[in-house]
XYZ file of N, CA and C in Angstrom:
639
model
N -105.669 -104.633 -122.617
C -106.163 -103.286 -122.421
C -104.986 -102.363 -122.134
N -104.941 -101.251 -122.865
C -103.860 -100.297 -122.662
C -104.082 -99.494 -121.386
N -102.975 -99.077 -120.783
C -103.081 -98.229 -119.604
C -103.224 -96.782 -120.036
N -103.621 -95.969 -119.076
C -103.769 -94.546 -119.377
C -105.095 -94.015 -118.871
N -105.438 -92.805 -119.301
C -106.677 -92.151 -118.872
C -107.722 -92.302 -119.972
N -108.907 -92.768 -119.571
C -110.013 -92.948 -120.508
C -111.116 -91.949 -120.153
N -111.589 -91.264 -121.136
C -112.684 -90.316 -120.922
C -113.987 -90.943 -121.371
N -114.989 -90.924 -120.488
C -116.297 -91.514 -120.784
C -117.337 -90.381 -120.815
N -118.083 -90.340 -121.893
C -119.120 -89.316 -122.059
C -120.480 -89.992 -122.114
N -121.403 -89.559 -121.274
C -122.784 -90.084 -121.259
C -123.732 -88.976 -121.695
N -124.576 -89.291 -122.656
C -125.528 -88.308 -123.188
C -126.936 -88.863 -123.096
N -127.893 -88.029 -122.688
C -129.286 -88.474 -122.595
C -129.829 -88.739 -123.991
N -130.930 -89.495 -124.007
C -131.504 -89.891 -125.295
C -131.927 -88.685 -126.130
N -132.409 -87.657 -125.453
C -132.831 -86.488 -126.220
C -131.692 -85.528 -126.508
N -130.512 -85.909 -125.988
C -129.351 -85.066 -126.246
C -129.305 -83.800 -125.437
N -130.220 -83.685 -124.499
C -130.268 -82.457 -123.743
C -129.225 -82.354 -122.644
N -128.795 -83.501 -122.138
C -127.818 -83.456 -121.064
C -126.633 -84.374 -121.383
N -125.490 -83.996 -120.887
C -124.259 -84.754 -121.130
C -123.381 -84.723 -119.889
N -122.798 -85.865 -119.577
C -121.882 -85.939 -118.433
C -120.575 -86.573 -118.900
N -119.492 -86.023 -118.411
C -118.165 -86.507 -118.809
C -117.408 -86.957 -117.560
N -116.812 -88.128 -117.649
C -116.015 -88.659 -116.527
C -114.727 -89.269 -117.071
N -113.685 -89.216 -116.266
C -112.412 -89.830 -116.663
C -112.055 -90.964 -115.711
N -111.481 -92.011 -116.275
C -111.067 -93.181 -115.491
C -109.602 -93.477 -115.785
N -108.843 -93.723 -114.705
C -107.427 -94.090 -114.868
C -107.314 -95.605 -114.908
N -106.709 -96.133 -115.953
C -106.527 -97.578 -116.104
C -105.070 -97.923 -115.807
N -104.871 -98.807 -114.816
C -103.528 -99.213 -114.420
C -103.214 -100.603 -114.980
N -101.942 -100.889 -115.081
C -101.511 -102.203 -115.574
C -101.883 -103.290 -114.566
N -102.213 -104.443 -115.082
C -102.545 -105.603 -114.242
C -101.238 -106.320 -113.865
N -100.909 -106.305 -112.581
C -99.662 -106.898 -112.099
C -99.874 -108.266 -111.452
N -101.055 -108.818 -111.590
C -101.390 -110.062 -110.893
C -100.447 -111.207 -111.244
N -100.246 -111.450 -112.532
C -99.406 -112.564 -112.956
C -97.937 -112.324 -112.617
N -97.516 -111.086 -112.708
C -96.140 -110.761 -112.334
C -95.924 -111.033 -110.851
N -96.887 -110.671 -110.052
C -96.788 -110.904 -108.614
C -96.702 -112.390 -108.290
N -97.428 -113.222 -109.033
C -97.394 -114.669 -108.815
C -96.002 -115.235 -109.091
N -95.400 -114.781 -110.176
C -94.070 -115.278 -110.533
C -93.040 -114.804 -109.508
N -93.156 -113.575 -109.072
C -92.220 -113.048 -108.082
C -92.355 -113.810 -106.761
N -93.567 -114.126 -106.375
C -93.794 -114.884 -105.139
C -93.179 -116.272 -105.235
N -93.243 -116.874 -106.414
C -92.640 -118.194 -106.615
C -91.124 -118.118 -106.415
N -90.512 -117.078 -106.976
C -89.064 -116.908 -106.837
C -88.687 -116.718 -105.370
N -89.479 -115.977 -104.655
C -89.190 -115.702 -103.244
C -89.215 -116.976 -102.404
N -89.884 -118.006 -102.881
C -89.950 -119.266 -102.153
C -88.844 -120.242 -102.496
N -87.973 -119.882 -103.434
C -86.892 -120.772 -103.842
C -85.703 -120.661 -102.889
N -84.929 -121.729 -102.803
C -83.709 -121.761 -101.983
C -82.503 -121.698 -102.917
N -81.691 -120.673 -102.740
C -80.561 -120.461 -103.648
C -79.565 -121.610 -103.629
N -79.510 -122.372 -102.526
C -78.545 -123.469 -102.448
C -78.932 -124.656 -103.322
N -80.092 -124.582 -103.935
C -80.504 -125.670 -104.815
C -80.070 -125.482 -106.257
N -79.388 -124.361 -106.534
C -79.054 -124.045 -107.922
C -77.623 -123.520 -108.023
N -77.078 -123.580 -109.224
C -75.719 -123.090 -109.419
C -75.688 -121.575 -109.211
N -74.596 -121.056 -108.648
C -74.514 -119.612 -108.414
C -74.694 -118.789 -109.690
N -74.181 -119.283 -110.807
C -74.283 -118.522 -112.056
C -75.732 -118.368 -112.495
N -76.488 -119.465 -112.483
C -77.887 -119.381 -112.911
C -78.728 -118.617 -111.904
N -78.370 -118.721 -110.623
C -79.098 -117.976 -109.598
C -78.844 -116.475 -109.726
N -77.641 -116.099 -110.114
C -77.319 -114.684 -110.288
C -78.173 -114.058 -111.387
N -78.390 -114.808 -112.471
C -79.243 -114.309 -113.563
C -80.665 -114.131 -113.061
N -81.148 -115.110 -112.282
C -82.501 -115.023 -111.739
C -82.651 -113.796 -110.850
N -81.667 -113.543 -110.000
C -81.744 -112.385 -109.109
C -81.746 -111.074 -109.880
N -80.982 -111.045 -110.959
C -80.960 -109.842 -111.799
C -82.345 -109.573 -112.388
N -82.982 -110.637 -112.900
C -84.310 -110.485 -113.492
C -85.364 -110.180 -112.430
N -85.163 -110.754 -111.240
C -86.112 -110.489 -110.157
C -86.056 -109.021 -109.739
N -84.857 -108.485 -109.607
C -84.717 -107.077 -109.217
C -85.323 -106.154 -110.267
N -85.152 -106.521 -111.541
C -85.743 -105.712 -112.613
C -87.270 -105.796 -112.550
N -87.795 -107.002 -112.289
C -89.240 -107.185 -112.191
C -89.797 -106.436 -110.982
N -89.043 -106.447 -109.884
C -89.496 -105.756 -108.673
C -89.575 -104.250 -108.903
N -88.637 -103.733 -109.678
C -88.660 -102.301 -109.983
C -89.918 -101.939 -110.776
N -90.281 -102.804 -111.720
C -91.498 -102.568 -112.506
C -92.733 -102.704 -111.622
N -92.723 -103.721 -110.761
C -93.882 -103.970 -109.905
C -94.113 -102.806 -108.934
N -93.041 -102.207 -108.448
C -93.154 -101.118 -107.475
C -93.355 -99.749 -108.123
N -93.207 -99.683 -109.435
C -93.390 -98.408 -110.132
C -94.851 -97.967 -110.020
N -95.064 -96.673 -109.971
C -96.423 -96.144 -109.798
C -97.310 -96.425 -111.000
N -96.763 -96.289 -112.169
C -97.636 -96.398 -113.351
C -96.900 -97.006 -114.543
N -96.484 -98.273 -114.426
C -95.842 -98.908 -115.583
C -96.881 -99.266 -116.633
N -96.429 -99.398 -117.855
C -97.347 -99.830 -118.908
C -97.567 -101.335 -118.791
N -98.645 -101.792 -119.408
C -98.921 -103.228 -119.388
C -97.827 -103.997 -120.121
N -97.274 -103.400 -121.140
C -96.188 -104.054 -121.877
C -94.955 -104.219 -120.983
N -94.633 -103.214 -120.185
C -93.491 -103.309 -119.273
C -93.709 -104.409 -118.243
N -94.932 -104.507 -117.723
C -95.256 -105.550 -116.749
C -95.142 -106.926 -117.392
N -95.694 -107.076 -118.582
C -95.653 -108.369 -119.274
C -94.216 -108.783 -119.594
N -93.422 -107.826 -120.057
C -92.026 -108.139 -120.396
C -91.232 -108.552 -119.152
N -91.492 -107.897 -118.029
C -90.804 -108.252 -116.785
C -91.177 -109.669 -116.356
N -92.452 -110.006 -116.495
C -92.904 -111.358 -116.132
C -92.274 -112.413 -117.032
N -92.212 -112.147 -118.309
C -91.634 -113.105 -119.262
C -90.149 -113.304 -118.978
N -89.422 -112.212 -118.742
C -87.979 -112.306 -118.477
C -87.721 -113.095 -117.196
N -88.531 -112.861 -116.174
C -88.359 -113.578 -114.908
C -88.709 -115.053 -115.069
N -89.744 -115.339 -115.819
C -90.134 -116.737 -116.064
C -89.059 -117.483 -116.838
N -88.451 -116.808 -117.791
C -87.360 -117.426 -118.556
C -86.171 -117.738 -117.650
N -85.867 -116.843 -116.723
C -84.754 -117.064 -115.801
C -85.029 -118.259 -114.897
N -86.293 -118.430 -114.518
C -86.670 -119.607 -113.717
C -86.446 -120.880 -114.520
N -86.860 -120.861 -115.771
C -86.710 -122.036 -116.637
C -85.249 -122.387 -116.867
N -84.376 -121.387 -116.799
C -82.952 -121.601 -117.068
C -82.128 -121.874 -115.815
N -82.784 -122.006 -114.668
C -82.059 -122.364 -113.452
C -81.428 -123.743 -113.613
N -80.192 -123.887 -113.128
C -79.463 -125.154 -113.202
C -79.365 -125.740 -111.800
N -79.866 -126.942 -111.639
C -79.841 -127.579 -110.323
C -78.410 -127.847 -109.872
N -78.126 -127.574 -108.610
C -76.796 -127.837 -108.064
C -76.711 -129.297 -107.656
N -75.662 -129.973 -108.130
C -75.478 -131.396 -107.833
C -74.421 -131.515 -106.732
N -74.848 -131.956 -105.576
C -73.946 -132.047 -104.431
C -73.148 -133.346 -104.439
N -71.953 -133.287 -103.857
C -71.107 -134.470 -103.691
C -71.724 -135.342 -102.601
N -71.927 -136.616 -102.898
C -72.400 -137.545 -101.873
C -71.265 -138.418 -101.362
N -70.202 -138.575 -102.180
C -69.064 -139.383 -101.756
C -67.855 -139.032 -102.612
N -66.668 -139.131 -102.017
C -65.427 -138.913 -102.756
C -64.418 -139.949 -102.300
N -63.676 -140.494 -103.252
C -62.664 -141.502 -102.948
C -61.391 -141.187 -103.732
N -60.251 -141.441 -103.107
C -58.968 -141.317 -103.792
C -58.748 -142.551 -104.634
N -58.227 -142.355 -105.833
C -57.972 -143.489 -106.727
C -56.486 -143.535 -107.078
N -55.993 -144.747 -107.280
C -54.602 -144.963 -107.675
C -54.603 -145.708 -108.997
N -54.054 -145.070 -110.018
C -54.021 -145.661 -111.356
C -55.406 -146.138 -111.790
N -56.426 -145.341 -111.432
C -57.789 -145.632 -111.873
C -58.600 -146.487 -110.939
N -57.994 -147.022 -109.870
C -58.714 -147.893 -108.929
C -58.835 -147.209 -107.574
N -60.048 -147.178 -107.033
C -60.245 -146.565 -105.731
C -59.892 -147.556 -104.631
N -59.217 -147.059 -103.599
C -58.844 -147.909 -102.472
C -58.436 -147.035 -101.310
N -58.780 -147.469 -100.105
C -58.337 -146.737 -98.931
C -56.902 -147.094 -98.581
N -56.513 -148.333 -98.869
C -55.144 -148.781 -98.642
C -54.461 -148.992 -99.987
N -53.463 -148.183 -100.255
C -52.749 -148.239 -101.533
C -51.366 -148.821 -101.286
N -51.137 -150.030 -101.770
C -49.856 -150.716 -101.577
C -49.084 -150.741 -102.891
N -47.937 -150.097 -102.899
C -47.104 -150.047 -104.098
C -45.914 -150.994 -103.888
N -45.831 -152.013 -104.733
C -44.729 -152.972 -104.643
C -43.520 -152.443 -105.406
N -42.414 -152.346 -104.730
C -41.153 -151.921 -105.346
C -40.329 -153.179 -105.604
N -40.080 -153.541 -106.857
C -39.361 -154.789 -107.176
C -37.959 -154.828 -106.562
N -37.536 -156.034 -106.258
C -36.189 -156.224 -105.728
C -35.159 -155.660 -106.706
N -34.165 -154.974 -106.153
C -33.102 -154.428 -106.983
C -33.368 -153.024 -107.482
N -34.619 -152.550 -107.369
C -34.932 -151.193 -107.822
C -34.971 -150.249 -106.625
N -34.493 -149.024 -106.778
C -34.471 -148.075 -105.655
C -35.885 -147.594 -105.301
N -36.120 -147.374 -104.038
C -37.413 -146.845 -103.613
C -37.649 -145.450 -104.179
N -36.585 -144.693 -104.279
C -36.744 -143.315 -104.758
C -37.117 -143.248 -106.232
N -37.102 -144.365 -106.913
C -37.535 -144.381 -108.306
C -38.974 -144.819 -108.476
N -39.595 -145.213 -107.368
C -40.977 -145.686 -107.436
C -41.962 -144.519 -107.322
N -43.132 -144.704 -107.875
C -44.175 -143.680 -107.765
C -45.522 -144.298 -108.137
N -46.584 -143.563 -107.878
C -47.932 -143.973 -108.275
C -48.729 -142.730 -108.628
N -49.678 -142.888 -109.524
C -50.522 -141.781 -109.953
C -51.824 -141.770 -109.155
N -52.070 -140.656 -108.498
C -53.280 -140.527 -107.694
C -54.240 -139.517 -108.306
N -55.498 -139.790 -108.122
C -56.548 -138.868 -108.515
C -57.712 -139.095 -107.559
N -58.911 -138.723 -107.957
C -60.070 -138.994 -107.116
C -61.322 -139.091 -107.981
N -62.323 -139.743 -107.446
C -63.608 -139.858 -108.122
C -64.698 -139.397 -107.162
N -65.711 -138.772 -107.723
C -66.835 -138.296 -106.914
C -68.105 -139.023 -107.323
N -69.010 -139.090 -106.404
C -70.329 -139.660 -106.651
C -71.381 -138.640 -106.226
N -72.317 -138.321 -107.144
C -72.416 -138.771 -108.540
C -71.312 -138.168 -109.408
N -71.178 -138.712 -110.600
C -70.078 -138.296 -111.478
C -70.134 -136.818 -111.838
N -71.338 -136.255 -111.875
C -71.478 -134.844 -112.245
C -71.577 -133.930 -111.032
N -71.150 -134.430 -109.873
C -71.174 -133.610 -108.658
C -70.312 -132.365 -108.828
N -70.727 -131.287 -108.194
C -70.071 -130.002 -108.377
C -69.234 -129.627 -107.156
N -68.052 -129.088 -107.397
C -67.184 -128.602 -106.331
C -66.298 -127.504 -106.914
N -65.703 -126.713 -106.025
C -64.893 -125.585 -106.497
C -63.401 -125.819 -106.337
N -63.004 -126.481 -105.241
C -61.579 -126.705 -105.012
C -61.335 -128.121 -104.513
N -60.123 -128.616 -104.786
C -59.660 -129.906 -104.267
C -58.317 -129.649 -103.587
N -58.277 -129.826 -102.272
C -57.068 -129.538 -101.503
C -56.458 -130.853 -101.008
N -55.171 -131.033 -101.316
C -54.448 -132.247 -100.935
C -53.440 -131.933 -99.835
N -53.191 -132.929 -98.988
C -52.099 -132.852 -98.017
C -51.651 -134.271 -97.713
N -50.513 -134.399 -97.027
C -49.991 -135.737 -96.748
C -49.096 -135.693 -95.525
N -48.825 -136.871 -94.968
C -47.854 -136.979 -93.893
C -47.097 -138.300 -94.040
N -46.162 -138.548 -93.139
C -45.381 -139.772 -93.218
C -44.119 -139.594 -94.031
N -43.594 -140.703 -94.554
C -42.341 -140.684 -95.317
C -42.604 -140.776 -96.816
N -43.705 -140.164 -97.236
C -44.033 -140.070 -98.663
C -44.152 -138.600 -99.018
N -44.124 -138.314 -100.300
C -44.381 -136.959 -100.783
C -45.418 -137.053 -101.899
N -46.242 -136.017 -102.009
C -47.277 -136.005 -103.047
C -47.277 -134.664 -103.742
N -47.268 -134.707 -105.062
C -47.305 -133.495 -105.871
C -48.658 -133.421 -106.570
N -49.587 -132.600 -106.056
C -50.920 -132.547 -106.654
C -50.938 -131.957 -108.062
N -49.892 -131.195 -108.416
C -49.854 -130.599 -109.762
C -49.794 -131.662 -110.842
N -49.104 -132.762 -110.538
C -48.984 -133.851 -111.522
C -49.649 -135.125 -111.035
N -50.147 -135.119 -109.787
C -50.867 -136.266 -109.263
C -50.000 -137.460 -108.955
N -48.777 -137.232 -108.512
C -47.836 -138.333 -108.278
C -47.456 -138.397 -106.803
N -47.525 -139.623 -106.230
C -47.050 -139.873 -104.882
C -45.803 -140.745 -104.981
N -44.823 -140.481 -104.125
C -43.558 -141.207 -104.206
C -42.914 -141.261 -102.823
N -41.967 -142.178 -102.630
C -41.231 -142.222 -101.360
C -40.372 -140.977 -101.194
N -40.163 -140.586 -99.945
C -39.257 -139.480 -99.669
C -37.905 -139.989 -99.177
N -37.816 -141.298 -98.950
C -36.573 -141.925 -98.489
C -36.349 -143.194 -99.309
N -35.118 -143.641 -99.364
C -34.797 -144.819 -100.166
C -34.902 -146.101 -99.328
N -36.093 -146.297 -98.801
C -36.373 -147.473 -97.969
C -37.884 -147.635 -97.881
N -38.368 -148.751 -97.346
C -39.821 -148.911 -97.207
C -40.419 -147.721 -96.467
N -41.536 -147.237 -96.946
C -42.124 -146.045 -96.342
C -43.644 -146.108 -96.336
N -44.207 -145.225 -95.544
C -45.650 -145.241 -95.316
C -46.118 -143.805 -95.078
N -47.340 -143.525 -95.479
C -47.905 -142.213 -95.211
C -49.390 -142.181 -95.509
N -49.969 -141.040 -95.249
C -51.389 -140.850 -95.506
C -51.599 -139.682 -96.465
N -52.571 -139.838 -97.325
C -52.958 -138.794 -98.269
C -54.344 -138.298 -97.873
N -54.475 -136.980 -97.719
C -55.752 -136.395 -97.341
C -56.287 -135.550 -98.506
N -57.580 -135.656 -98.742
C -58.218 -134.860 -99.794
C -59.468 -134.204 -99.231
N -59.596 -132.894 -99.491
C -60.787 -132.157 -99.087
C -61.357 -131.420 -100.295
N -62.608 -131.711 -100.627
C -63.310 -130.973 -101.675
C -64.195 -129.921 -101.019
N -64.274 -128.754 -101.639
C -65.157 -127.696 -101.160
C -66.093 -127.281 -102.290
N -67.354 -127.016 -101.934
C -68.291 -126.592 -102.970
C -68.608 -125.104 -102.828
N -69.536 -124.631 -103.656
C -69.845 -123.198 -103.701
C -70.504 -122.682 -102.429
N -70.997 -123.579 -101.593
C -71.744 -123.153 -100.419
C -71.007 -123.453 -99.113
N -69.692 -123.715 -99.237
C -68.870 -123.899 -98.053
C -68.864 -125.303 -97.483
N -69.548 -126.241 -98.116
C -69.533 -127.624 -97.640
C -68.197 -128.279 -97.964
N -67.734 -129.146 -97.077
C -66.479 -129.860 -97.278
C -66.726 -131.365 -97.296
N -65.982 -132.048 -98.167
C -66.085 -133.501 -98.311
C -64.671 -134.062 -98.227
N -64.428 -134.901 -97.208
C -63.067 -135.341 -96.925
C -62.918 -136.847 -97.079
N -61.710 -137.252 -97.470
C -61.378 -138.662 -97.539
C -59.882 -138.824 -97.298
N -59.491 -140.031 -96.879
C -58.090 -140.330 -96.576
C -57.736 -141.694 -97.143
N -56.528 -141.810 -97.684
C -56.003 -143.104 -98.118
C -54.627 -143.309 -97.507
N -54.291 -144.567 -97.256
C -52.999 -144.939 -96.678
C -52.123 -145.512 -97.784
N -50.903 -145.016 -97.893
C -50.009 -145.401 -98.984
C -48.748 -146.045 -98.410
N -48.381 -147.208 -98.946
C -47.122 -147.858 -98.549
C -46.305 -148.171 -99.793
N -45.002 -148.033 -99.660
C -44.046 -148.476 -100.672
C -43.163 -149.532 -99.999
N -43.189 -150.761 -100.507
C -42.420 -151.847 -99.890
C -42.194 -152.955 -100.898
N -41.251 -153.856 -100.568
C -41.027 -155.020 -101.434
C -42.230 -155.954 -101.352
N -42.700 -156.161 -100.137
C -43.853 -157.023 -99.902
C -44.786 -156.308 -98.930
N -45.687 -155.485 -99.441
C -46.582 -154.714 -98.571
C -47.464 -155.615 -97.716
N -47.838 -155.093 -96.561
C -48.721 -155.837 -95.668
C -50.089 -155.978 -96.319
N -50.573 -157.233 -96.352
C -51.878 -157.504 -96.960
C -52.987 -157.501 -95.927
N -52.677 -157.922 -94.694
C -53.689 -157.967 -93.653
C -53.001 -158.011 -92.298
N -53.781 -157.762 -91.271
C -53.280 -157.791 -89.896
C -54.201 -158.676 -89.075
N -53.608 -159.631 -88.338
C -54.379 -160.505 -87.470
C -53.949 -160.260 -86.029
N -54.916 -160.230 -85.136
C -54.660 -159.964 -83.736
C -54.720 -161.253 -82.941
N -53.625 -161.563 -82.229
C -53.561 -162.746 -81.380
C -53.954 -162.336 -79.968
N -55.167 -162.712 -79.582
C -55.678 -162.287 -78.278
C -54.955 -162.970 -77.123
N -54.267 -164.095 -77.387
C -53.560 -164.792 -76.312
C -52.350 -163.994 -75.820
N -51.872 -163.087 -76.648
C -50.683 -162.328 -76.282
C -51.010 -160.953 -75.713
N -52.298 -160.690 -75.531
C -52.715 -159.375 -75.034
C -52.820 -159.424 -73.509
N -52.135 -158.506 -72.839
C -52.229 -158.389 -71.393
C -53.120 -157.203 -71.046
N -54.019 -157.416 -70.134
C -54.921 -156.341 -69.741
C -54.809 -156.078 -68.261
N -55.045 -154.856 -67.885
C -55.015 -154.462 -66.479
C -56.194 -153.537 -66.242
N -57.224 -154.059 -65.587
C -58.441 -153.285 -65.374
C -58.455 -152.812 -63.931
N -58.523 -151.518 -63.752
C -58.603 -150.926 -62.419
C -60.045 -150.583 -62.123
N -60.581 -151.214 -61.119
C -61.971 -150.941 -60.738
C -62.002 -150.235 -59.407
N -62.821 -149.236 -59.279
C -62.938 -148.504 -58.018
C -63.934 -149.208 -57.122
């Protein structure tokens, strides 16, 4: 039904009397209101910022039509369709559930690099990267730092000794996503001829001193 003013004329059977009345027909906004209410119940953190931005643009346009005094039915219908399409095109945001540092393709918290006898420590290196779970998890930045007697160049992903002798250090990685969440992990890196494989504690050699009040 088109919007606008409709004139209704009533005439008696004998044609002796006639009455004229006008009725204003407004656009039906019911379905548009339903779609807008659905959008208002969504949580923006569940979707990618890019797809959410499109939805907000369409929502604002639909709200302008909904609040207009006398939009046409076609304008209302088009606003509803555009908003519904934006909902259909929302992209779910995939959050990081886990992140691990990897060395030459293998994930490990303890990274032991064996430097062969006769070769200088300063010539040794390893390639570091990281893996996230799930594989399609989304993040915006990856920030690296390190300490100890190693150096790490995130531009090329290489960790190496900073001294020409056995060395040790830690590599820190922090991922940040679009919503300010941080995901952190740490790996320990050693460069040695024979890296430590395990540590055993001899309780017989432990001295304790307990002060009781």
